[in-house]
């Protein structure tokens, strides 16, 4: 099942992301992946859930729980550092997009390529949307993409639908908890 | 006018005696002291090798805006995930083809503009009117024309030959976009570069023509300050608004005013590049603002007569003019707007029809006539028109906002995803600030007001403008009038410091108004002027930069000098003035470094790419012209940063700093291959945030030729800004430090520690004579 | 080469004595006996009024291929249901803009081709090489050039001036597609017409150049029959396949063969227009077929060397060539295919690298060198290559078909929605006929084989070609070589009968291979040749027409004569020969009716539109070129029918026969407005079925000028075909019958009854002197 | 709810036809319309349901039951006449599309404009799709469009999803029966 893009006019094409209706799907994908990566943009630090929490806090929880390398885009690294979390790397959204198309590359240098990318919070829906489009056509042989952003991103393999802030937080929480449970086992 | 070619030996004396004929002879190259280089008037194939060299370093990362191609009737074809179209095309080739199409449109627009303008100026000033862009301060008047075509233009007529070459090449380039032509994406990209190079030649010819004929500043660092901002417009006078890029009708409006003593009685203002250019002609004219201000100003009803020429005109301008009872005059066949062509009708008749409201507008393809009609109509109708057209009052805004049902439809169609529903919620409760705050981030496109978007038929943009009423009235700023080219003496002065890296870079703010916010333009300009970069600007960016005051209440144009020197902030001019920026880089190679200019593109580009620390930034790049302008910089090896919307250009050109093998140059002294690090790292680079842009600018100014002192200065800015915005040291310093002497002194310990961690080693050849062209090796390496 | 303009009075004798200079003088118009008409070298605004006249009758019906526009970074914008884009654009303007873009690309492609070809021919034959397209039979050698530019070209060099004008106009037109230019859809359509007019001028120049220099038939009704069809290729010889549109490399291949006595030892064959043009040069060459045959023939592996030039080349040609170990030579910078440019390498070296397999191909931008390399490589590698590359045997097909899981994915991505799954089901059971039957309806695009389409990785197109193996081998037909223009004497002979309607019409089958089936081309040609229409054809349509035999086993070219006369079937030539068709209509106005030709577009178009019963049909129109070719016909008022895929061109131009007020002309004799019925009813008309096309052809050949005899003949065909295919009388006969004498005798009673029912009345002025131009009224009406 | 176009690559844009899940919807729309029209193309006579029946037979039933004027496109009129049914008019698909955008036009000359168009069987999916697109943007103020074709047509206001021949026949039957019942009442 597909959904509609948040920015209504950003129509992708015939192939659209499968809508993630249950957050467990994400945890399962991460667990099964050989070399997942998490890409986090500046919106993760800009948006506030209204309870003092921001998406970046969940990113950190998820990254820790699943031991996924995190790449911070734009100047988001500063926000991670403020939270005492050192991302594996920081680079521009364009750079990480570009490198993910390279089957010989991995952010840690080990075990390339990445076979799963979780993407969240890249500023500007359209920019994120376009980078995912680049991945769709130029990394499809080795990489699956999952948007865990607030909005539906049709160019990914999987994506949340358009969510309210509350539901988004609920989903991020569920993913984190799920993975944390997994780790404990 | 048609002409016939005949061989000279067929030329009988009879024909020679006939009057009014024009002859053209094979250009006597000796008239220009330099013998031609290897590549006069390059065609698509000529510089391909150079392009491939750049494209090997800076590989395209494609960002398909659509999975589909629908360019021919065999489509739509889905090209995603390795599929091919019915013509065999793959996604990479299709994306690069669309980039080429965009650049061909852009180059065609400037070339067509140049052709039309030059024809009009020749008619008025004569084919032999001399070229003068610097009143003696500029010997190298046309670096692009000389470099690319080998022509040194002396008269307006010479510019036509240059434009003719551009036309020929553009037609070839456009034809490559046809179904079933080029199949290789890198070869498409090479064609994109070709389009960009041609575009700069055409723009240069265009600006040279208008500078030479009209009363424009001529390479003047002290070009006067002129007024900009909606608040500067005197609404008590009849107001004529000019929109577009082709300045003659605006000049004729002003000249008619002057002849009739109306200079102080009629307000002449403009939007987009015609505004920039008319303020180069007369300080009495005012600039309203960039493209994003077009619709809001028209809707304010202040303008009595709107005169449009070509480019960047809202295509619904006739509708909008009619809404506020303003009269529309189209002066160009590129934009008839369906209006009747009245060029050959008697002036009085046209004026009568427009004043009486019998016709909402007219198309007048003669600048002088359009000028007269505009002024006479404005004077006649101004008293009858109610100014301040359709901007609501606070109470109306609040009432309207109460009808919002928070469906988010407006937000979801807004290019900037602006949180309108939130602002509506606040407005409904009487708090108009959130609505007014959106104003800075709004590009004025009114998609949010389009038919069927709001289920409650609200007009978010109009409400926002209403809520910003006071702020808008206070839009009163100063901008330095477009100065035109850089003087030769300025080049001589800064050539050394730039090439050695001691002036850390040239930052060029260019392009349109499709930004996430306008403030960024001024912030960037200020930041880098303070840091002793040379800040140059054109077009909508040059305008937006002016529309912000620093803590002392000054705009950047008031706070910084207008000279091409460290810490200068220059408004170079309109869109067609961009070649003066790329031209400055070329002039550094030619005047300062004395490289051969004539028909010698490859060598000059190699020089610029490896030595001239310049970077373009187009925060609001929108148009096809912006893409072709950028590609003219790319072919010279000058990197361009675009704001986030720029990712919609469908691809970035990205270096891979993690691949050492990509960053070798040849040392022209020895023939040896030398690792020089990712300098510059990218060639076309969309950024997410202004913070990211700030950090990338000094980084992209690094060049292999930097001296240790220069490199240290550049690194200092890079690291400083990185720390400021990213909260930490950059992770790639080791790629830029060649020797310990490159390290900024104040950061020495910190950086040395970092380098140690990275296992950094000093370079054995930190200062090569860098080139990518084996033919420039002076001593061939043995063996 | 650069040139400089100087005033003649500045010309010193020294300069005149210098050698090698070329002079051009203002064209001495007196050299051509006709004084110029009102519109020499029209720009975008010049003929706008004429366009608007046509567009008032034939209004655009827009068929948005997409709701969105994504041409600039402010998009994507949804323009559906009354919404506007961020630049203010509405849907109608956007659709017409895309049509303009398509036509600009088309016109650029032909103009670029003309420019390149003429430059090459000038280099080879000299600037003064005389123009000769008719060996004395054609005085009016360049109707388009004379009509539009006022130039009467005498030499190759003159053609360059013509092309220069085209380039300038195309650049202006392209620039109108930029964001923020034209906003009115009808004005965009007018620009579309301008593009079309320019395109015909450029194509004409192109074909004139090649006819004048190469050994092409020169307006020859008896042009020789040449071979066409895959079955005609002798696979035992080394085979060189040429693909594209630019014939010089193919000519040089043949000339090299001839010089080296290899004419009978090497097979030279072609696809698309290069094939048409090389068979105009030599009957030894063979045509494989239209565009749809490209991939299947390459995959057959028969070709040892593939030489591509420009246009209509599968963009994956390098991949495909490599799959069958064929060597690829690219001869044009429009299609580098990523191959190394070896133009300046020694021939032996290139040949060695290609023969040894060291390189899969090379780019050689010199026709002579490419010709030599192609032949030498073909001769060397043919013995080593296994012909018949990747076509499966029956048993393999059946095994593959068994794997089909009937998911319908292949069908759902097939442009023709071909029922592949059904055919697979049958094939799995051993019945290959349904699969083979698809062959006629397949355009060979292999979208069905694209990555990820078939979950079972089947290759439907390949299987289909395999199943059609025997049929393909029997593809052996004859086509008359492209004759070029129509002779003046032919025009004189048929001018009267055509204008009076006694020859019921000229049917022009043109364009590409994106059809629902190819047979339609031959069926239409045969039907109308039998009915004494004049059938003319170019390009892929001319080829497809040949690939079908009538009951007597003859192709249309064998069954009908090649003269421009009732019942003739003419292959005029390649795509660039299309202006000979439109040119024939112009020549009727000029030669037969003696209307002034020089710079007199409006009057000539008015004549053609109202009097020359001609209709174009492009059953498989695919390309941007096809759209610009069509638009050249539109501006002359000649209707064009396209097959169903043609609806993807985004709009039709449709008359409304139910609106009487649209169908008035002025009687030039009296100035009176006269109702003449919907003649012709439409200007651009996509049809659903070939039956519909058959019925529309005679109907769209009706003109206001028809005599009663002529009208009766045309009506007879229309009614007859309508009855045949629609099973009843047309419902609109009353609109075409002006007086009882118009009624075909054999149908008199039936029709009179119908007319009575409709309340039909005789026209008071059935034979006006029809015009749309008030200035042509000879006696001004009083009052 | 929307579906996917039959020809996979014919992606329309953000607004897509509502999928008709129950044939009664169609009958209801017809009954409620002030001036409906039925446009039938050649496929109605080309396709065979395998039981001797063709779509055209249902078109005739529906037209008779609801007394809707029928316009036959291309040469389809011959097939109607063979079945002793005289369509209200015949004209090309382009012509009927074009006229339906005209708010002053009605095929009978009475009571313009048409406010509902049922469309079926225009040859070539893409051509039909494009004409509907034309109607979507240029007739939307007065006309609703309903595709009762075998496939999903996203540019209409309502459309069947992609159907098997069998289901399509079932739906057409249901519409006809429904309307016939309505008439009897
Ligand atoms: S140009 Fe190629 S990819 Fe694009 S629609 Fe045509 S066939 Fe398909
Ligand atoms: S006008 Fe402003 S708020 Fe409205 S859609 Fe455009 S950018 Fe967004
Ligand atoms: S579209 Fe209208 S109702 Fe919906 S959120 Fe926006 S302003 Fe409110
Ligand atoms: S900078 Fe861009 S938007 Fe502004 S006037 Fe120039 S082209 Fe138009
Ligand atoms: S050109 Fe106009 S309609 Fe098209 S994407 Fe740009 S702003 Fe939108
Ligand atoms: S190759 Fe033939 S069968 Fe396959 S998709 Fe193309 S037209 Fe259809
Ligand atoms: S895509 Fe493959 S499996 Fe599906 S129907 Fe076609 S041939 Fe059969
Ligand atoms: S007719 Fe069309 S497809 Fe054939 S060669 Fe010419 S342009 Fe290409």
PDB file of C-alpha atoms in Angstrom, chain B residues 59-201:
ATOM      1  CA  UNK B  59      30.917  12.967 -10.650  1.00  0.00           C
ATOM      2  CA  UNK B  60      27.232  13.619 -11.120  1.00  0.00           C
ATOM      3  CA  UNK B  61      24.939  12.433  -8.359  1.00  0.00           C
ATOM      4  CA  UNK B  62      21.561  12.337 -10.041  1.00  0.00           C
ATOM      5  CA  UNK B  63      18.434  13.331  -8.193  1.00  0.00           C
ATOM      6  CA  UNK B  64      15.587  12.303 -10.464  1.00  0.00           C
ATOM      7  CA  UNK B  65      12.758  14.772  -9.995  1.00  0.00           C
ATOM      8  CA  UNK B  66      10.534  12.232 -11.675  1.00  0.00           C
ATOM      9  CA  UNK B  67      10.925   8.532 -12.377  1.00  0.00           C
ATOM     10  CA  UNK B  68       9.424   9.108 -15.765  1.00  0.00           C
ATOM     11  CA  UNK B  69      10.379  10.672 -19.043  1.00  0.00           C
ATOM     12  CA  UNK B  70       7.580  12.042 -21.192  1.00  0.00           C
ATOM     13  CA  UNK B  71       9.546  13.888 -23.835  1.00  0.00           C
ATOM     14  CA  UNK B  72       8.247  11.973 -26.825  1.00  0.00           C
ATOM     15  CA  UNK B  73       5.111  10.076 -27.707  1.00  0.00           C
ATOM     16  CA  UNK B  74       6.691   6.699 -26.985  1.00  0.00           C
ATOM     17  CA  UNK B  75       6.545   7.692 -23.320  1.00  0.00           C
ATOM     18  CA  UNK B  76       5.820   8.003 -20.562  1.00  0.00           C
ATOM     19  CA  UNK B  77       8.765   5.754 -19.790  1.00  0.00           C
ATOM     20  CA  UNK B  78       9.751   4.683 -16.311  1.00  0.00           C
ATOM     21  CA  UNK B  79      13.519   4.926 -15.993  1.00  0.00           C
ATOM     22  CA  UNK B  80      13.842   4.143 -12.312  1.00  0.00           C
ATOM     23  CA  UNK B  81      15.826   1.269 -10.915  1.00  0.00           C
ATOM     24  CA  UNK B  82      17.789   0.458 -14.034  1.00  0.00           C
ATOM     25  CA  UNK B  83      14.919   0.520 -16.499  1.00  0.00           C
ATOM     26  CA  UNK B  84      15.354   2.076 -19.915  1.00  0.00           C
ATOM     27  CA  UNK B  85      12.967   4.129 -21.997  1.00  0.00           C
ATOM     28  CA  UNK B  86      11.478   3.121 -25.311  1.00  0.00           C
ATOM     29  CA  UNK B  87      14.354   4.942 -26.999  1.00  0.00           C
ATOM     30  CA  UNK B  88      16.959   3.078 -24.958  1.00  0.00           C
ATOM     31  CA  UNK B  89      17.630   5.931 -22.556  1.00  0.00           C
ATOM     32  CA  UNK B  90      18.673   5.285 -18.979  1.00  0.00           C
ATOM     33  CA  UNK B  91      18.036   7.421 -15.924  1.00  0.00           C
ATOM     34  CA  UNK B  92      21.483   9.006 -15.757  1.00  0.00           C
ATOM     35  CA  UNK B  93      21.323  10.096 -19.374  1.00  0.00           C
ATOM     36  CA  UNK B  94      17.789  11.398 -18.949  1.00  0.00           C
ATOM     37  CA  UNK B  95      18.662  13.485 -15.915  1.00  0.00           C
ATOM     38  CA  UNK B  96      21.698  14.965 -17.617  1.00  0.00           C
ATOM     39  CA  UNK B  97      19.613  15.561 -20.712  1.00  0.00           C
ATOM     40  CA  UNK B  98      17.142  17.577 -18.684  1.00  0.00           C
ATOM     41  CA  UNK B  99      20.011  19.560 -17.200  1.00  0.00           C
ATOM     42  CA  UNK B 100      21.194  20.226 -20.745  1.00  0.00           C
ATOM     43  CA  UNK B 101      17.712  21.257 -21.799  1.00  0.00           C
ATOM     44  CA  UNK B 102      17.526  23.617 -18.872  1.00  0.00           C
ATOM     45  CA  UNK B 103      20.914  25.128 -19.657  1.00  0.00           C
ATOM     46  CA  UNK B 104      20.054  25.408 -23.335  1.00  0.00           C
ATOM     47  CA  UNK B 105      16.900  27.312 -22.404  1.00  0.00           C
ATOM     48  CA  UNK B 106      18.932  29.491 -20.070  1.00  0.00           C
ATOM     49  CA  UNK B 107      21.628  30.213 -22.616  1.00  0.00           C
ATOM     50  CA  UNK B 108      19.019  30.814 -25.307  1.00  0.00           C
ATOM     51  CA  UNK B 109      17.271  33.299 -23.080  1.00  0.00           C
ATOM     52  CA  UNK B 110      20.397  35.352 -22.565  1.00  0.00           C
ATOM     53  CA  UNK B 111      21.469  34.980 -26.168  1.00  0.00           C
ATOM     54  CA  UNK B 112      18.061  35.985 -27.461  1.00  0.00           C
ATOM     55  CA  UNK B 113      18.088  38.870 -25.039  1.00  0.00           C
ATOM     56  CA  UNK B 114      21.549  39.894 -26.233  1.00  0.00           C
ATOM     57  CA  UNK B 115      20.575  39.630 -29.867  1.00  0.00           C
ATOM     58  CA  UNK B 116      17.449  41.692 -29.407  1.00  0.00           C
ATOM     59  CA  UNK B 117      19.090  44.312 -27.238  1.00  0.00           C
ATOM     60  CA  UNK B 118      22.114  44.703 -29.488  1.00  0.00           C
ATOM     61  CA  UNK B 119      19.886  45.031 -32.550  1.00  0.00           C
ATOM     62  CA  UNK B 120      17.922  47.775 -30.831  1.00  0.00           C
ATOM     63  CA  UNK B 121      21.058  49.569 -29.661  1.00  0.00           C
ATOM     64  CA  UNK B 122      22.651  49.315 -33.087  1.00  0.00           C
ATOM     65  CA  UNK B 123      19.573  50.851 -34.584  1.00  0.00           C
ATOM     66  CA  UNK B 124      19.763  53.698 -32.092  1.00  0.00           C
ATOM     67  CA  UNK B 125      23.498  54.200 -31.742  1.00  0.00           C
ATOM     68  CA  UNK B 126      24.871  52.749 -34.956  1.00  0.00           C
ATOM     69  CA  UNK B 127      26.804  49.618 -35.719  1.00  0.00           C
ATOM     70  CA  UNK B 128      30.055  51.457 -35.185  1.00  0.00           C
ATOM     71  CA  UNK B 129      29.269  52.779 -31.772  1.00  0.00           C
ATOM     72  CA  UNK B 130      32.421  51.991 -29.803  1.00  0.00           C
ATOM     73  CA  UNK B 131      32.505  49.651 -26.903  1.00  0.00           C
ATOM     74  CA  UNK B 132      33.277  51.280 -23.610  1.00  0.00           C
ATOM     75  CA  UNK B 133      32.836  49.423 -20.369  1.00  0.00           C
ATOM     76  CA  UNK B 134      35.456  51.084 -18.257  1.00  0.00           C
ATOM     77  CA  UNK B 135      36.142  54.623 -19.382  1.00  0.00           C
ATOM     78  CA  UNK B 136      39.794  53.718 -19.818  1.00  0.00           C
ATOM     79  CA  UNK B 137      40.054  51.526 -16.749  1.00  0.00           C
ATOM     80  CA  UNK B 138      39.271  48.346 -18.624  1.00  0.00           C
ATOM     81  CA  UNK B 139      41.485  47.303 -21.469  1.00  0.00           C
ATOM     82  CA  UNK B 140      40.369  43.720 -21.363  1.00  0.00           C
ATOM     83  CA  UNK B 141      36.763  44.558 -22.163  1.00  0.00           C
ATOM     84  CA  UNK B 142      35.450  41.134 -23.127  1.00  0.00           C
ATOM     85  CA  UNK B 143      37.378  38.318 -21.496  1.00  0.00           C
ATOM     86  CA  UNK B 144      34.810  35.676 -22.466  1.00  0.00           C
ATOM     87  CA  UNK B 145      34.486  36.753 -26.069  1.00  0.00           C
ATOM     88  CA  UNK B 146      38.238  36.894 -26.484  1.00  0.00           C
ATOM     89  CA  UNK B 147      38.778  33.620 -24.709  1.00  0.00           C
ATOM     90  CA  UNK B 148      36.082  31.671 -26.470  1.00  0.00           C
ATOM     91  CA  UNK B 149      35.611  33.262 -29.859  1.00  0.00           C
ATOM     92  CA  UNK B 150      38.935  34.964 -30.385  1.00  0.00           C
ATOM     93  CA  UNK B 151      37.066  38.151 -31.210  1.00  0.00           C
ATOM     94  CA  UNK B 152      38.097  41.420 -29.586  1.00  0.00           C
ATOM     95  CA  UNK B 153      34.971  43.479 -30.034  1.00  0.00           C
ATOM     96  CA  UNK B 154      35.423  47.138 -30.765  1.00  0.00           C
ATOM     97  CA  UNK B 155      31.960  48.196 -31.775  1.00  0.00           C
ATOM     98  CA  UNK B 156      28.379  47.188 -31.185  1.00  0.00           C
ATOM     99  CA  UNK B 157      28.439  45.527 -34.576  1.00  0.00           C
ATOM    100  CA  UNK B 158      31.222  43.200 -33.482  1.00  0.00           C
ATOM    101  CA  UNK B 159      28.995  41.956 -30.708  1.00  0.00           C
ATOM    102  CA  UNK B 160      26.573  40.594 -33.292  1.00  0.00           C
ATOM    103  CA  UNK B 161      29.238  38.268 -34.648  1.00  0.00           C
ATOM    104  CA  UNK B 162      29.747  36.950 -31.159  1.00  0.00           C
ATOM    105  CA  UNK B 163      26.051  36.386 -30.629  1.00  0.00           C
ATOM    106  CA  UNK B 164      25.777  34.627 -33.968  1.00  0.00           C
ATOM    107  CA  UNK B 165      28.312  32.060 -32.836  1.00  0.00           C
ATOM    108  CA  UNK B 166      26.350  31.570 -29.617  1.00  0.00           C
ATOM    109  CA  UNK B 167      23.137  31.008 -31.541  1.00  0.00           C
ATOM    110  CA  UNK B 168      24.726  28.359 -33.691  1.00  0.00           C
ATOM    111  CA  UNK B 169      26.078  26.468 -30.709  1.00  0.00           C
ATOM    112  CA  UNK B 170      22.814  26.676 -28.772  1.00  0.00           C
ATOM    113  CA  UNK B 171      20.906  25.214 -31.677  1.00  0.00           C
ATOM    114  CA  UNK B 172      23.350  22.307 -31.795  1.00  0.00           C
ATOM    115  CA  UNK B 173      23.055  21.829 -28.041  1.00  0.00           C
ATOM    116  CA  UNK B 174      19.293  21.910 -28.064  1.00  0.00           C
ATOM    117  CA  UNK B 175      19.226  19.379 -30.842  1.00  0.00           C
ATOM    118  CA  UNK B 176      21.149  17.003 -28.584  1.00  0.00           C
ATOM    119  CA  UNK B 177      18.066  16.878 -26.363  1.00  0.00           C
ATOM    120  CA  UNK B 178      16.074  15.293 -29.144  1.00  0.00           C
ATOM    121  CA  UNK B 179      14.968  11.703 -28.699  1.00  0.00           C
ATOM    122  CA  UNK B 180      17.611   9.349 -30.010  1.00  0.00           C
ATOM    123  CA  UNK B 181      20.689  11.549 -29.831  1.00  0.00           C
ATOM    124  CA  UNK B 182      23.334  11.395 -27.106  1.00  0.00           C
ATOM    125  CA  UNK B 183      23.138   8.316 -24.906  1.00  0.00           C
ATOM    126  CA  UNK B 184      25.988   8.878 -22.492  1.00  0.00           C
ATOM    127  CA  UNK B 185      25.375  10.912 -19.369  1.00  0.00           C
ATOM    128  CA  UNK B 186      28.934  12.204 -19.063  1.00  0.00           C
ATOM    129  CA  UNK B 187      28.810  13.404 -22.633  1.00  0.00           C
ATOM    130  CA  UNK B 188      25.533  15.113 -21.856  1.00  0.00           C
ATOM    131  CA  UNK B 189      27.269  16.808 -18.935  1.00  0.00           C
ATOM    132  CA  UNK B 190      30.057  17.957 -21.211  1.00  0.00           C
ATOM    133  CA  UNK B 191      27.398  19.523 -23.414  1.00  0.00           C
ATOM    134  CA  UNK B 192      25.951  21.180 -20.325  1.00  0.00           C
ATOM    135  CA  UNK B 193      29.329  22.782 -19.739  1.00  0.00           C
ATOM    136  CA  UNK B 194      29.416  23.924 -23.323  1.00  0.00           C
ATOM    137  CA  UNK B 195      26.028  25.585 -22.882  1.00  0.00           C
ATOM    138  CA  UNK B 196      27.306  27.366 -19.813  1.00  0.00           C
ATOM    139  CA  UNK B 197      30.396  28.653 -21.539  1.00  0.00           C
ATOM    140  CA  UNK B 198      28.301  29.960 -24.420  1.00  0.00           C
ATOM    141  CA  UNK B 199      25.913  31.566 -21.976  1.00  0.00           C
ATOM    142  CA  UNK B 200      28.664  33.624 -20.383  1.00  0.00           C
ATOM    143  CA  UNK B 201      29.821  34.790 -23.810  1.00  0.00           C
TER     144      UNK B 201
END
